[in-house]
PDB file of C-alpha atoms in Angstrom:
ATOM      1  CA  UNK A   4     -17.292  29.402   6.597  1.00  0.00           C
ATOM      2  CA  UNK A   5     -14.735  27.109   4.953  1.00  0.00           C
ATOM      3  CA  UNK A   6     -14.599  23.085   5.684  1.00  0.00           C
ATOM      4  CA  UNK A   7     -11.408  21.611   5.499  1.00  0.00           C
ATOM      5  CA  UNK A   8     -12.131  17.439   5.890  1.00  0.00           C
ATOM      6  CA  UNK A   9      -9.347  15.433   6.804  1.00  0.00           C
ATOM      7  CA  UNK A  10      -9.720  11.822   6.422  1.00  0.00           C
ATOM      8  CA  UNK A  11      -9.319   9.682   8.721  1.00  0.00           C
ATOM      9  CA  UNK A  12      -8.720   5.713   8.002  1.00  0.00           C
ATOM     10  CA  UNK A  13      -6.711   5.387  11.141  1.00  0.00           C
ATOM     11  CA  UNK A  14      -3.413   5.427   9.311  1.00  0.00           C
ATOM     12  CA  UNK A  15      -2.601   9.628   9.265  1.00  0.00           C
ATOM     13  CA  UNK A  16      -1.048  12.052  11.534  1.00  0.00           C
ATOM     14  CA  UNK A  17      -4.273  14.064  11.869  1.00  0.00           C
ATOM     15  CA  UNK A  18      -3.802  16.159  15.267  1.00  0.00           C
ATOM     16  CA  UNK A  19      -0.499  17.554  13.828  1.00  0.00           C
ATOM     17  CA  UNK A  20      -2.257  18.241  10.449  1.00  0.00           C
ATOM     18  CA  UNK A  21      -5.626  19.571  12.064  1.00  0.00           C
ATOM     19  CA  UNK A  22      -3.632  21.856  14.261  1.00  0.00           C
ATOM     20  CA  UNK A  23      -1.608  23.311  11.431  1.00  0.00           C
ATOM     21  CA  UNK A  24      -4.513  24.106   9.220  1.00  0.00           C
ATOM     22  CA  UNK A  25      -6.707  25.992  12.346  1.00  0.00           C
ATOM     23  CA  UNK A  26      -3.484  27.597  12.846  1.00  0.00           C
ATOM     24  CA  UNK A  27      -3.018  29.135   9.156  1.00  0.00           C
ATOM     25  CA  UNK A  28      -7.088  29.636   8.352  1.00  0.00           C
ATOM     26  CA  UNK A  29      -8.340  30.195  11.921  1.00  0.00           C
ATOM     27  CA  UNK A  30     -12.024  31.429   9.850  1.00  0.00           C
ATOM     28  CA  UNK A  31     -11.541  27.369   8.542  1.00  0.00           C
ATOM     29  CA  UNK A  32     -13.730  25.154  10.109  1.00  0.00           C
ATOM     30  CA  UNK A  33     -11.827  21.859  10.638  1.00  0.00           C
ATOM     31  CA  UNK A  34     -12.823  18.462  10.787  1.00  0.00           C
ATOM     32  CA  UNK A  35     -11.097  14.758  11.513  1.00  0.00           C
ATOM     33  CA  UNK A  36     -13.269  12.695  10.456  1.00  0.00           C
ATOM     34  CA  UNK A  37     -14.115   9.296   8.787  1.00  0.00           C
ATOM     35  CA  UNK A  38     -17.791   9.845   7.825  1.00  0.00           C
ATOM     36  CA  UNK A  39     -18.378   9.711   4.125  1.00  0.00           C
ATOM     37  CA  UNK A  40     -20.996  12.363   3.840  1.00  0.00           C
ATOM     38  CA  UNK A  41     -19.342  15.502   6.291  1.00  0.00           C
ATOM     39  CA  UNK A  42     -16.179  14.858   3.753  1.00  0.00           C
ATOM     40  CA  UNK A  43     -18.622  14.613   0.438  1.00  0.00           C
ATOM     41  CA  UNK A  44     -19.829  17.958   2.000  1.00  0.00           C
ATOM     42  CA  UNK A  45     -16.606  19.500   2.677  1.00  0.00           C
ATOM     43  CA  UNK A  46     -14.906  22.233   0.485  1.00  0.00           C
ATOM     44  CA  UNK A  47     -11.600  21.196   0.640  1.00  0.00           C
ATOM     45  CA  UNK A  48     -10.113  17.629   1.685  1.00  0.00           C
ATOM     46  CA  UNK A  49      -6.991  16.854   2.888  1.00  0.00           C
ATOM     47  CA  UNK A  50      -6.017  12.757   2.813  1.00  0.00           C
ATOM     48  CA  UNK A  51      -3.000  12.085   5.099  1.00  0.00           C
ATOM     49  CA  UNK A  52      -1.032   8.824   6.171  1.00  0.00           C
ATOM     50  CA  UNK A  53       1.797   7.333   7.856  1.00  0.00           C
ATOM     51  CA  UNK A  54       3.182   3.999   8.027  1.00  0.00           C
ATOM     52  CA  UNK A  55       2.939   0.778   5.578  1.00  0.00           C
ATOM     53  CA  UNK A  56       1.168   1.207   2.422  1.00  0.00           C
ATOM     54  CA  UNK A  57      -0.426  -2.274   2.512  1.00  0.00           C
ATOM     55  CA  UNK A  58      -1.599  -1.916   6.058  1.00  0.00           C
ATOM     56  CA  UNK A  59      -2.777   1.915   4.507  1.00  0.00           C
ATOM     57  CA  UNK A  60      -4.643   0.722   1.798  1.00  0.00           C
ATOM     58  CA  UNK A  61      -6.230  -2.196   3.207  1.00  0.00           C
ATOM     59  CA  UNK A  62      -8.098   0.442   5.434  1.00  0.00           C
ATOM     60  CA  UNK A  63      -8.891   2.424   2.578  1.00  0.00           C
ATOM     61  CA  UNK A  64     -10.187  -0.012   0.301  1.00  0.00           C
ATOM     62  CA  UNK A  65     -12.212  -1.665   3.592  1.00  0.00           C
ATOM     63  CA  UNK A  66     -13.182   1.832   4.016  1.00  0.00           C
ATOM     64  CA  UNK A  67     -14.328   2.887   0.247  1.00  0.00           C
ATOM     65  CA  UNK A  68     -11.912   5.777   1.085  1.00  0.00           C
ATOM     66  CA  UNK A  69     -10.332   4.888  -2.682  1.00  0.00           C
ATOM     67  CA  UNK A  70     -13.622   6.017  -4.263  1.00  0.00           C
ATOM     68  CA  UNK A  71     -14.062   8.449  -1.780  1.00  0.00           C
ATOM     69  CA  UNK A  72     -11.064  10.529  -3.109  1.00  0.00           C
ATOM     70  CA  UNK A  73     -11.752   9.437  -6.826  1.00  0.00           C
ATOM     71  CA  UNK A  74     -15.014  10.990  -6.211  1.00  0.00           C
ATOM     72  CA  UNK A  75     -14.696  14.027  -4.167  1.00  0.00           C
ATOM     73  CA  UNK A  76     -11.543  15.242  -6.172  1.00  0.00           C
ATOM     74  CA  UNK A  77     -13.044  15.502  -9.072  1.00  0.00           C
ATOM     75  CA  UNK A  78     -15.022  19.043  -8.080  1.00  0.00           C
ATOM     76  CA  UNK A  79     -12.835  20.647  -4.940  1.00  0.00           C
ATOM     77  CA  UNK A  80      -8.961  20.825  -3.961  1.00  0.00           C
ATOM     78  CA  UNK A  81      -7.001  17.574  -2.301  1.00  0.00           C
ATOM     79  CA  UNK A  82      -4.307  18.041  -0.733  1.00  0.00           C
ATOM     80  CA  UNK A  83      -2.299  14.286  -0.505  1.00  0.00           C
ATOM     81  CA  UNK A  84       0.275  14.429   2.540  1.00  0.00           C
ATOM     82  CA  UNK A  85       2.676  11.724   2.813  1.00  0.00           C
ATOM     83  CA  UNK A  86       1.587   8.011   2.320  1.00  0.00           C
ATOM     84  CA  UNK A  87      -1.784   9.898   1.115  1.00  0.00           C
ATOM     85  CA  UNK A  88       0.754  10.984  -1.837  1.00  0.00           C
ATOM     86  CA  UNK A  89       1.787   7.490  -2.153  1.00  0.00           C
ATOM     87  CA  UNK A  90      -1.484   5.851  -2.038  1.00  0.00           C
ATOM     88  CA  UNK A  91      -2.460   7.794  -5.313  1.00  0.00           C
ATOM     89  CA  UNK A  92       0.105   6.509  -7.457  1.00  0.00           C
ATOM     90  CA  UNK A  93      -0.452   3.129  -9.408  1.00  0.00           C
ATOM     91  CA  UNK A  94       1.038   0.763  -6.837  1.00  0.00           C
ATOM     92  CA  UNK A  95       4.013   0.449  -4.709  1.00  0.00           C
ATOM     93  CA  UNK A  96       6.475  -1.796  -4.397  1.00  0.00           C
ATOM     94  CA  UNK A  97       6.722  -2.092  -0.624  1.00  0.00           C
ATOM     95  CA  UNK A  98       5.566  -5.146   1.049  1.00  0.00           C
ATOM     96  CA  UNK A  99       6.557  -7.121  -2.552  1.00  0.00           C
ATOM     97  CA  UNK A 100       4.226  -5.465  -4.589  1.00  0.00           C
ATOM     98  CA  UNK A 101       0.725  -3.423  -3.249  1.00  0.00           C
ATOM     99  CA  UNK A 102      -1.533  -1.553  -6.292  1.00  0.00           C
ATOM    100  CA  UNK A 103      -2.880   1.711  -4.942  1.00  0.00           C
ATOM    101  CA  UNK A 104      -5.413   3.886  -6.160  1.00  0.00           C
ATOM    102  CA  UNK A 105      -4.369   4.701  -9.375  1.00  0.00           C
ATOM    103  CA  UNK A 106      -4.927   8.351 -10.004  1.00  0.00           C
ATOM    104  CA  UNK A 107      -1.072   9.418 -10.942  1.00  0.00           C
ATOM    105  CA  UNK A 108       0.397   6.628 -13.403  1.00  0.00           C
ATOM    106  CA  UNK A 109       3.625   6.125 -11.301  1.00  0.00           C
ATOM    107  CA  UNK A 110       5.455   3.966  -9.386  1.00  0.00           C
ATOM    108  CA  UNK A 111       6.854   4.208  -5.677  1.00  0.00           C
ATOM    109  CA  UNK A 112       9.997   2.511  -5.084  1.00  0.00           C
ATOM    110  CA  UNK A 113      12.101   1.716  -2.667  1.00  0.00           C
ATOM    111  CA  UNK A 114      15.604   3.616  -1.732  1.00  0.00           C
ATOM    112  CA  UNK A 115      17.298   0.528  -1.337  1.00  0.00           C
ATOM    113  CA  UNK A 116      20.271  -0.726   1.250  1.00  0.00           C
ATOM    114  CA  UNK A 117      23.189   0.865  -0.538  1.00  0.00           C
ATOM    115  CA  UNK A 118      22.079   4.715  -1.404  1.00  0.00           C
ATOM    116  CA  UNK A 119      24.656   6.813  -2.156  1.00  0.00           C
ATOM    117  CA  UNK A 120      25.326  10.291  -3.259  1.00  0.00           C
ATOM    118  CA  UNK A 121      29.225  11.211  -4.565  1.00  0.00           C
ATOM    119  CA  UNK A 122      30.436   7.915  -2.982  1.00  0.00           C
ATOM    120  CA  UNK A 123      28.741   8.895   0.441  1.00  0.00           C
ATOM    121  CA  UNK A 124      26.853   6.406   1.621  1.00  0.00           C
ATOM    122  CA  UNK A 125      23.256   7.924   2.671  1.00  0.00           C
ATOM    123  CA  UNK A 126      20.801   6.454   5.428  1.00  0.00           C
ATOM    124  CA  UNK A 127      16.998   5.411   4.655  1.00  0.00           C
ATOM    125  CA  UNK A 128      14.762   6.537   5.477  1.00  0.00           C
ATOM    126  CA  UNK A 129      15.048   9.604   3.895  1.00  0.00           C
ATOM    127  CA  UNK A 130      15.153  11.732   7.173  1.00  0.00           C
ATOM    128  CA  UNK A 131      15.096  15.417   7.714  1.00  0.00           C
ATOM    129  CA  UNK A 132      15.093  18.884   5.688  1.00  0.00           C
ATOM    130  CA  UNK A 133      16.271  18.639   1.489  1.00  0.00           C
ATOM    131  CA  UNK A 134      15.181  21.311  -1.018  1.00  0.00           C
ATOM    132  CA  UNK A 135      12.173  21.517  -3.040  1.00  0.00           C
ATOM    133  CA  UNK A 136      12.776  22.401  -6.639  1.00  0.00           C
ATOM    134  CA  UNK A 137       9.321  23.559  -7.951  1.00  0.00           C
ATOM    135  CA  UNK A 138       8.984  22.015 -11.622  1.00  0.00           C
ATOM    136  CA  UNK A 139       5.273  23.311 -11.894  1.00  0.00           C
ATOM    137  CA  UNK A 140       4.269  27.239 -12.023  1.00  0.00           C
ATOM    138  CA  UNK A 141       1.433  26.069  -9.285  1.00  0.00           C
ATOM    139  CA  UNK A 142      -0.826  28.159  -7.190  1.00  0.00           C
ATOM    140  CA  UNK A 143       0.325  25.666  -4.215  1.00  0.00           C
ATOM    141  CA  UNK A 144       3.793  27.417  -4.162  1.00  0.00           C
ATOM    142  CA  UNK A 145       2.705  30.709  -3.935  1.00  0.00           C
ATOM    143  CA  UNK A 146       4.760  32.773  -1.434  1.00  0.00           C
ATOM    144  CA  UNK A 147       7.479  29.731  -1.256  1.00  0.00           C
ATOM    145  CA  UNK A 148      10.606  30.287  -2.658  1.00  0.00           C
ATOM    146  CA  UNK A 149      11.982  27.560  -4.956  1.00  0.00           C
ATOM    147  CA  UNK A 150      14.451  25.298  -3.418  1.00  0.00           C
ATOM    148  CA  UNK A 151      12.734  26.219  -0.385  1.00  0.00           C
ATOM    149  CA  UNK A 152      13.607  23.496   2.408  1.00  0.00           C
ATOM    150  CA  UNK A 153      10.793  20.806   3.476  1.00  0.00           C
ATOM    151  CA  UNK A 154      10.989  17.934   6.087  1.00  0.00           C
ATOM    152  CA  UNK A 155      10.704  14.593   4.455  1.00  0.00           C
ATOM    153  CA  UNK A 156      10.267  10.909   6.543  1.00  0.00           C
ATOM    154  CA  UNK A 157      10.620   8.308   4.104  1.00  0.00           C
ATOM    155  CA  UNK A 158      12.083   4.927   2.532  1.00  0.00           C
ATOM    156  CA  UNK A 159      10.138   4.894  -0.227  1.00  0.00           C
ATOM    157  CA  UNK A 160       9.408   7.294  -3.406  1.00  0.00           C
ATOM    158  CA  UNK A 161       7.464   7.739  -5.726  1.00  0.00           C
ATOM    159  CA  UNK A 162       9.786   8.158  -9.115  1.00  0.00           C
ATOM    160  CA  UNK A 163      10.650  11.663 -10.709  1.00  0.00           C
ATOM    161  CA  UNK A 164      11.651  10.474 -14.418  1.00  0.00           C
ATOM    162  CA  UNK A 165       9.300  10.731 -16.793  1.00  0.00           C
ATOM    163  CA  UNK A 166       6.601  11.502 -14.383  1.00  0.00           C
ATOM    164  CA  UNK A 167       4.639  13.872 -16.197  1.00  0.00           C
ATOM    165  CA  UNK A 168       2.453  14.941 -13.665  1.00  0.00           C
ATOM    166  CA  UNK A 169       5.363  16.249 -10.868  1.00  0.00           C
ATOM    167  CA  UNK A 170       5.240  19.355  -9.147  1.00  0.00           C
ATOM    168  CA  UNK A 171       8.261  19.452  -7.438  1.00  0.00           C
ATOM    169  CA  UNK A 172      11.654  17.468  -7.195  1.00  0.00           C
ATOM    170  CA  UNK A 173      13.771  16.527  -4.608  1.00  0.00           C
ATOM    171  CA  UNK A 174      17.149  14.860  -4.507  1.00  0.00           C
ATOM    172  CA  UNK A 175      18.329  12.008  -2.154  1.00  0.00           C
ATOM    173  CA  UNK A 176      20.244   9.821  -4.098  1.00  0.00           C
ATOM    174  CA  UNK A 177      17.837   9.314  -7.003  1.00  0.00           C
ATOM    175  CA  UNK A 178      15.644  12.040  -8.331  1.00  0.00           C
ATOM    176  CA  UNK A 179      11.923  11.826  -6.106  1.00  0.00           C
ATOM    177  CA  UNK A 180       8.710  13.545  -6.616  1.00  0.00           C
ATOM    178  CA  UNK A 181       8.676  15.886  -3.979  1.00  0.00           C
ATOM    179  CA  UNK A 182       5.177  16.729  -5.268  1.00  0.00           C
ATOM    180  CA  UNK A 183       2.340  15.911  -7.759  1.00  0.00           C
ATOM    181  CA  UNK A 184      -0.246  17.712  -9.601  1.00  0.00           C
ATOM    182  CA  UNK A 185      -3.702  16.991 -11.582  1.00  0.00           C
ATOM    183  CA  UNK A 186      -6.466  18.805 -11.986  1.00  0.00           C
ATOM    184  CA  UNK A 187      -7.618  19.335  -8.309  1.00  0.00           C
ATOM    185  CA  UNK A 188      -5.218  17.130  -6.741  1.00  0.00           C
ATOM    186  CA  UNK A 189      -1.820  18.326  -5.453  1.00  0.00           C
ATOM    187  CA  UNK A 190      -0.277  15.571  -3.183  1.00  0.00           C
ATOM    188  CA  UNK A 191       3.434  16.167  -1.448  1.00  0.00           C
ATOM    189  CA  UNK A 192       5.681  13.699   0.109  1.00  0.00           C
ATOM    190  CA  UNK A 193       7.222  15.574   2.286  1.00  0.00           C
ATOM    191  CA  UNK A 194       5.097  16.832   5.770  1.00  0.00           C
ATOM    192  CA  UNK A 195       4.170  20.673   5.672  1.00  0.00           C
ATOM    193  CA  UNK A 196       2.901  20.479   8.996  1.00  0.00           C
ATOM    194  CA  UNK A 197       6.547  19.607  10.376  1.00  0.00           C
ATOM    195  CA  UNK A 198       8.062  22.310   7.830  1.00  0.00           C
ATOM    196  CA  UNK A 199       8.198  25.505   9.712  1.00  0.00           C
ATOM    197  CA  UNK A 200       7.172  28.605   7.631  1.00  0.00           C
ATOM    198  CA  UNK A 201       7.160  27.013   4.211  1.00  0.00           C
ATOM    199  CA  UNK A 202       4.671  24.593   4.894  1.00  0.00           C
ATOM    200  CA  UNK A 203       2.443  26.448   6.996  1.00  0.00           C
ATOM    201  CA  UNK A 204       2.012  28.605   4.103  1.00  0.00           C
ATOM    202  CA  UNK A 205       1.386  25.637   1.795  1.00  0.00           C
ATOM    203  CA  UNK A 206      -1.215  24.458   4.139  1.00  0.00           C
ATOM    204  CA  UNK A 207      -2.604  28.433   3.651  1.00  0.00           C
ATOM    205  CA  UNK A 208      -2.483  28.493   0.004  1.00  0.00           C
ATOM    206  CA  UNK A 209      -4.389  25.154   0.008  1.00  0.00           C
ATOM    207  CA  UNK A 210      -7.351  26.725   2.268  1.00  0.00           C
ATOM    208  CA  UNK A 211      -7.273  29.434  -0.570  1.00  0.00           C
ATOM    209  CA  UNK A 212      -6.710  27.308  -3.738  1.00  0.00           C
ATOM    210  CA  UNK A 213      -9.906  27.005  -5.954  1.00  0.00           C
ATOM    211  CA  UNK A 214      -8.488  24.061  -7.797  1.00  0.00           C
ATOM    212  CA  UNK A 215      -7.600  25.233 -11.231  1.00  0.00           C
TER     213      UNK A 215
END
């Protein structure tokens, strides 16, 4: 039987995210869990989050969850969700300026006070459903129709321009990553557990991804 870890650091939406993934791989055994070795052991991993990325990555540096991921993405698929997404880029500049864990060289920034999109003026957090444009052929998106519609919660971004490791787009006023890619590591901002059909079957094609 499968093992699907998500990690917990006390900063992710886990019951949503567990729920989802028994629901789409019922033969998947689950686990929450913030013990090192059951997620070392695991076959696939799944780091979450929600909330402030300093707060987020005090926990995981207090928590060696940094070199946790470094370490257990290196041989099995990781699936980033969210603030896990952000937390992988270099740093953020939320909170005046936090570094993260550095896998993905870019930057998250913020959507600022005065977004606007053909002179209408747009609210952040980025709120709601927007379409996906897959920019990778990936084995993530199989079964998912490009511009397929995702539900996003966010007021900050990690950037799309010149990020050569991006997966997907999305546009809210500036061009985001809607998703990155590297190796074993594929890492979305937007929430596939709150994203009806589309993400459920993201969530199923990461149970059955091998990582290359």
């Amino acid at each position: 039987m499968k093992t699907v870890a998500i990690i917990d650091y006390g900063m992710g939406n886990l019951h949503s995210v567990s729920k989802a993934v028994e629901h789409v791989a019922p033969d998947t055994r689950v686990l929450v869990t913030d013990n090192a070795d059951l997620i070392r052991s695991a076959d696939r991993v799944i780091f979450p989050g929600v909330g402030a990325i300093r707060d987020c990555m005090a926990e995981i540096r207090r928590l060696g969850v940094d070199e946790l991921v470094k370490e257990v993405s290196r041989d099995r698929p990781l699936l980033g969700v969210c603030i896990g997404m952000q937390a992988l880029m270099s740093d953020s500049e939320e909170n005046g300026g936090v570094d993260c864990i550095d896998v993905f060289p870019a930057h998250v920034r913020f959507f600022g006070h005065k977004l606007t999109e053909n002179g209408k003026r747009l609210k952040v957090p980025h709120m709601g459903w927007n379409q996906v444009q897959q920019v990778q052929d990936h084995p993530m998106w199989h079964k998912i129709a490009d511009d397929e519609r995702f539900y996003f919660v966010h007021s900050y971004y990690a950037e799309a321009e010149g990020n050569a490791d991006i997966a997907g787009r999305t546009r809210y006023g500036v061009d985001l990553a809607a998703a990155v890619a590297k190796g074993n590591i594929f890492a979305v901002q937007f929430h596939p557990e709150k994203s009806a059909d589309a993400g459920l079957q993201l969530l199923k094609n990461f149970v059955s991804w091998n990582g290359s």
